[in-house]
């Protein structure tokens, strides 16, 4: 039962009128029942404590308790664990029953004082809950309607009524916008919720924070800084949580899409959780694709403001990318001192100078952009640390250290160790600085979070596991575990290399340094995956995944260009799921995509038939009913999945947004097809089968064809949605699908004229310099051309200020295209890109320090984020 329905039920019970005579008669019956009991005994023995109830146990077992007292006794025992335990002892015939009366001890009444303190705490918590409207049935006010454009409704089971601006929204009230309408709600914490047409929300408050329940529709949230808890947006398939940022949530029948305009947002879909930053998107289902973020916010009355902010961010991002990073490192003198059984190794460069220059660029942009300045002033309100303070902390700390900081996590047996942090110290004064940071971090904490130690062997484990930092000569060693700190200190003092230098992972790390290291992350996946299998947490790994050995992630700057590369290496030639990605090959389907495309994904897979055969085998091994259900489907449709659907298909798939973005984005899908005639026959059979099975005649599908010149186009429509269709045609060895014939016709003409994405200078400039002539997969994005039509639409209604026009023009000029590419090699998969800023995107910089001083966070983050932690 939803919270609002439960509240309405309680409200109905509370407001129900009961006749006075009925109440009087009920009271008389209750008093008669009590008066008929042994009132003398009731008066003689009042029940105030557990001891009072426990003295009734003999009478209860003897059946001598009056009915009223028996009911009181049973109700108390049902709720009280201690008294229930005493009853069980008495039932078993214990020699000294727990209910035996005891003499009250002389001296200080500790028990009574404790009970009194507990009562005060309970009253305080209850009062806090009451003030926040957390008790069931409370209809505390959660916000108000700030303004309405069109019609806004409050919906209940009994009625639907129009509500005006100023209407107070109570806990659980269901609010809905009508067609062609939108509204803005202001929550009590200052957050603004902008509702698109046909959006349905309610707001509730719990201990963890305020939750916006989005049952359907599209909202944009400007989340205020939360004093306590978080602000949540919940749909039936995802949960979004923030502390203060701007983002949109679009929820419909197919799933949800979350897009971030500013800040950092955490999104949970089932068991998967991810963090999104400005410009990022995530969807809850493969049926919901990502779209240019400008499309997501075009409906908003504040779209000009949001586009202006995105423009400022784009300028900053481009300037940040131009900052030269630290030089590459070709060896590491810290590598020999990591733990013996290290399975995770990470090394980051010293970024003090780089971040200092980034801070200066940001301050200059603040002075140039009123929109950015206004937004930043809101973000920096309150007591949260300022960006300048964070950068100063990091620059000061880094000035004491060498050119890299190393993090390592070991695994000895089934358990992972606490992380160990290593760094060279290049100038004195670090201990004084850390002592100052320690006092700041530990202020107002019951347990220390950071502790500088002079003698690791004189330190004992303490509650709270503070992060221990040990300095000796020119080395810094840190860990939250005393034993790990001692072992690392011993290796350092004896200048003896650990046994890690004898492992294959060490050889992988050394090879990365030899090629030049910037940011480096290495994990022994063979050990990590084996642990997951042995502990029973994931016994059924997909075929081929169990062969994985190493994950290597690297980021380096070469010749002024940034290269990001991740490689997943396998113990032998890829098999199972890992082999589905084909080796690099020509992608002919990209010839149907124009240079104006804003988003393109293209993949080359191995034989679709063999993939489906492996899937059927895997599913059949865990579901005995699957073969029968598959046979029933094939008999009902007259279609063989393997012979009629997968066999005609080749190995290329391309999906793109290519064409005008207004009024709706133009999409294209291209499949490689070896046997068009068989595939078309299969599509016709599936449509006929669907129409036979549908229970609603007006929901049937119509498959027609249209001849234009020498080209045959097929049109698939649903009678329920006559204005929406899927059109497709066969060209050479490809099936191309789009929302209309015009889009298909232009794609064919562009291909014939050579006006294609792969031949455009923009795409060519993004291609990497390596030994490959093709890719296994690519993801290309270029949202710059998308902004123009949206800006013109906003200009048409006259909502842009001159400064906003300038910021949006900056967005168009500085939104650079990007390319992520994938290579499927025999024993590994390589994913690479050539965009970004030293591992820090703008969202990272904007949120640095929000949880406290950055330096201690960096240490503590390492303590809580290592994989498989048992702490």
PDB file of C-alpha atoms in Angstrom, residues 451-562:
ATOM      1  CA  UNK A 451      46.166   9.795  13.397  1.00  0.00           C
ATOM      2  CA  UNK A 452      49.843  10.601  12.867  1.00  0.00           C
ATOM      3  CA  UNK A 453      52.061   8.002  14.575  1.00  0.00           C
ATOM      4  CA  UNK A 454      55.785   8.147  15.347  1.00  0.00           C
ATOM      5  CA  UNK A 455      56.262   4.459  16.249  1.00  0.00           C
ATOM      6  CA  UNK A 456      54.035   1.908  14.403  1.00  0.00           C
ATOM      7  CA  UNK A 457      55.009  -0.831  16.884  1.00  0.00           C
ATOM      8  CA  UNK A 458      53.763   1.217  19.844  1.00  0.00           C
ATOM      9  CA  UNK A 459      50.285   1.668  18.369  1.00  0.00           C
ATOM     10  CA  UNK A 460      47.459  -0.711  19.256  1.00  0.00           C
ATOM     11  CA  UNK A 461      44.191  -1.227  17.398  1.00  0.00           C
ATOM     12  CA  UNK A 462      41.536   1.241  18.501  1.00  0.00           C
ATOM     13  CA  UNK A 463      37.787   1.559  17.913  1.00  0.00           C
ATOM     14  CA  UNK A 464      36.794   3.425  14.783  1.00  0.00           C
ATOM     15  CA  UNK A 465      39.938   2.294  12.877  1.00  0.00           C
ATOM     16  CA  UNK A 466      41.487   5.740  12.283  1.00  0.00           C
ATOM     17  CA  UNK A 467      43.724   6.117   9.247  1.00  0.00           C
ATOM     18  CA  UNK A 468      47.296   5.859  10.579  1.00  0.00           C
ATOM     19  CA  UNK A 469      50.039   7.936   8.930  1.00  0.00           C
ATOM     20  CA  UNK A 470      53.701   7.143   9.610  1.00  0.00           C
ATOM     21  CA  UNK A 471      56.586   9.359   8.451  1.00  0.00           C
ATOM     22  CA  UNK A 472      60.206   8.252   8.458  1.00  0.00           C
ATOM     23  CA  UNK A 473      63.065   9.953   6.646  1.00  0.00           C
ATOM     24  CA  UNK A 474      61.853  10.440   3.083  1.00  0.00           C
ATOM     25  CA  UNK A 475      58.845   8.085   3.113  1.00  0.00           C
ATOM     26  CA  UNK A 476      55.154   8.340   4.000  1.00  0.00           C
ATOM     27  CA  UNK A 477      53.290   5.120   4.844  1.00  0.00           C
ATOM     28  CA  UNK A 478      49.599   5.079   5.760  1.00  0.00           C
ATOM     29  CA  UNK A 479      46.950   2.448   6.467  1.00  0.00           C
ATOM     30  CA  UNK A 480      43.913   2.007   8.740  1.00  0.00           C
ATOM     31  CA  UNK A 481      45.286  -1.386   9.843  1.00  0.00           C
ATOM     32  CA  UNK A 482      48.098  -1.482  12.429  1.00  0.00           C
ATOM     33  CA  UNK A 483      49.540  -4.785  11.165  1.00  0.00           C
ATOM     34  CA  UNK A 484      49.678  -3.560   7.550  1.00  0.00           C
ATOM     35  CA  UNK A 485      51.327  -0.336   8.689  1.00  0.00           C
ATOM     36  CA  UNK A 486      53.957  -2.272  10.633  1.00  0.00           C
ATOM     37  CA  UNK A 487      54.740  -4.609   7.738  1.00  0.00           C
ATOM     38  CA  UNK A 488      55.076  -1.707   5.298  1.00  0.00           C
ATOM     39  CA  UNK A 489      57.287   0.211   7.752  1.00  0.00           C
ATOM     40  CA  UNK A 490      59.527  -2.844   8.164  1.00  0.00           C
ATOM     41  CA  UNK A 491      60.005  -3.203   4.397  1.00  0.00           C
ATOM     42  CA  UNK A 492      60.765   0.491   4.147  1.00  0.00           C
ATOM     43  CA  UNK A 493      63.304   0.526   7.018  1.00  0.00           C
ATOM     44  CA  UNK A 494      65.079  -2.610   5.766  1.00  0.00           C
ATOM     45  CA  UNK A 495      64.952  -1.411   2.131  1.00  0.00           C
ATOM     46  CA  UNK A 496      63.895  -4.934   1.197  1.00  0.00           C
ATOM     47  CA  UNK A 497      61.573  -5.657  -1.718  1.00  0.00           C
ATOM     48  CA  UNK A 498      58.365  -7.558  -1.044  1.00  0.00           C
ATOM     49  CA  UNK A 499      57.416 -10.873  -2.644  1.00  0.00           C
ATOM     50  CA  UNK A 500      55.080  -8.917  -4.928  1.00  0.00           C
ATOM     51  CA  UNK A 501      58.050  -8.463  -7.259  1.00  0.00           C
ATOM     52  CA  UNK A 502      57.841 -12.218  -7.969  1.00  0.00           C
ATOM     53  CA  UNK A 503      54.226 -12.149  -9.219  1.00  0.00           C
ATOM     54  CA  UNK A 504      52.820 -11.891 -12.774  1.00  0.00           C
ATOM     55  CA  UNK A 505      50.832  -8.771 -11.772  1.00  0.00           C
ATOM     56  CA  UNK A 506      54.116  -7.035 -10.930  1.00  0.00           C
ATOM     57  CA  UNK A 507      55.337  -7.762 -14.461  1.00  0.00           C
ATOM     58  CA  UNK A 508      52.154  -6.234 -15.882  1.00  0.00           C
ATOM     59  CA  UNK A 509      52.680  -3.087 -13.815  1.00  0.00           C
ATOM     60  CA  UNK A 510      56.348  -2.812 -14.838  1.00  0.00           C
ATOM     61  CA  UNK A 511      55.375  -3.011 -18.524  1.00  0.00           C
ATOM     62  CA  UNK A 512      52.912  -0.159 -18.019  1.00  0.00           C
ATOM     63  CA  UNK A 513      55.631   2.005 -16.484  1.00  0.00           C
ATOM     64  CA  UNK A 514      58.007   1.189 -19.348  1.00  0.00           C
ATOM     65  CA  UNK A 515      55.436   2.606 -21.795  1.00  0.00           C
ATOM     66  CA  UNK A 516      55.090   5.767 -19.698  1.00  0.00           C
ATOM     67  CA  UNK A 517      52.631   6.037 -16.811  1.00  0.00           C
ATOM     68  CA  UNK A 518      50.298   8.883 -15.953  1.00  0.00           C
ATOM     69  CA  UNK A 519      47.340   7.495 -13.997  1.00  0.00           C
ATOM     70  CA  UNK A 520      47.605   3.768 -13.458  1.00  0.00           C
ATOM     71  CA  UNK A 521      45.203   1.169 -12.032  1.00  0.00           C
ATOM     72  CA  UNK A 522      45.919  -2.574 -12.111  1.00  0.00           C
ATOM     73  CA  UNK A 523      43.858  -5.413 -10.637  1.00  0.00           C
ATOM     74  CA  UNK A 524      44.476  -9.154 -10.479  1.00  0.00           C
ATOM     75  CA  UNK A 525      40.966 -10.138 -11.593  1.00  0.00           C
ATOM     76  CA  UNK A 526      41.851 -13.825 -11.498  1.00  0.00           C
ATOM     77  CA  UNK A 527      42.206 -13.617  -7.700  1.00  0.00           C
ATOM     78  CA  UNK A 528      39.158 -11.374  -7.268  1.00  0.00           C
ATOM     79  CA  UNK A 529      36.863 -13.501  -9.451  1.00  0.00           C
ATOM     80  CA  UNK A 530      38.093 -16.691  -7.789  1.00  0.00           C
ATOM     81  CA  UNK A 531      37.208 -15.202  -4.395  1.00  0.00           C
ATOM     82  CA  UNK A 532      33.682 -14.404  -5.582  1.00  0.00           C
ATOM     83  CA  UNK A 533      33.248 -17.967  -6.790  1.00  0.00           C
ATOM     84  CA  UNK A 534      34.616 -19.565  -3.629  1.00  0.00           C
ATOM     85  CA  UNK A 535      32.556 -17.480  -1.220  1.00  0.00           C
ATOM     86  CA  UNK A 536      29.354 -18.418  -3.028  1.00  0.00           C
ATOM     87  CA  UNK A 537      28.422 -14.842  -3.947  1.00  0.00           C
ATOM     88  CA  UNK A 538      28.504 -15.517  -7.690  1.00  0.00           C
ATOM     89  CA  UNK A 539      28.752 -19.210  -8.394  1.00  0.00           C
ATOM     90  CA  UNK A 540      27.196 -18.955 -11.845  1.00  0.00           C
ATOM     91  CA  UNK A 541      29.588 -16.762 -13.780  1.00  0.00           C
ATOM     92  CA  UNK A 542      28.758 -16.384 -17.489  1.00  0.00           C
ATOM     93  CA  UNK A 543      30.870 -18.684 -19.662  1.00  0.00           C
ATOM     94  CA  UNK A 544      34.252 -17.142 -20.405  1.00  0.00           C
ATOM     95  CA  UNK A 545      34.216 -14.546 -17.616  1.00  0.00           C
ATOM     96  CA  UNK A 546      35.966 -16.974 -15.279  1.00  0.00           C
ATOM     97  CA  UNK A 547      39.006 -16.808 -17.590  1.00  0.00           C
ATOM     98  CA  UNK A 548      39.688 -13.141 -16.870  1.00  0.00           C
ATOM     99  CA  UNK A 549      43.141 -12.383 -15.438  1.00  0.00           C
ATOM    100  CA  UNK A 550      43.977  -8.685 -15.306  1.00  0.00           C
ATOM    101  CA  UNK A 551      42.265  -5.324 -15.553  1.00  0.00           C
ATOM    102  CA  UNK A 552      44.632  -2.516 -16.526  1.00  0.00           C
ATOM    103  CA  UNK A 553      43.440   1.111 -16.708  1.00  0.00           C
ATOM    104  CA  UNK A 554      45.850   3.809 -17.851  1.00  0.00           C
ATOM    105  CA  UNK A 555      45.715   7.501 -18.617  1.00  0.00           C
ATOM    106  CA  UNK A 556      48.616   9.349 -20.161  1.00  0.00           C
ATOM    107  CA  UNK A 557      49.342  12.497 -22.136  1.00  0.00           C
ATOM    108  CA  UNK A 558      51.471  12.079 -25.237  1.00  0.00           C
ATOM    109  CA  UNK A 559      52.249  14.903 -27.644  1.00  0.00           C
ATOM    110  CA  UNK A 560      49.654  17.171 -26.074  1.00  0.00           C
ATOM    111  CA  UNK A 561      46.907  14.547 -26.472  1.00  0.00           C
ATOM    112  CA  UNK A 562      45.273  12.614 -23.667  1.00  0.00           C
TER     113      UNK A 562
END
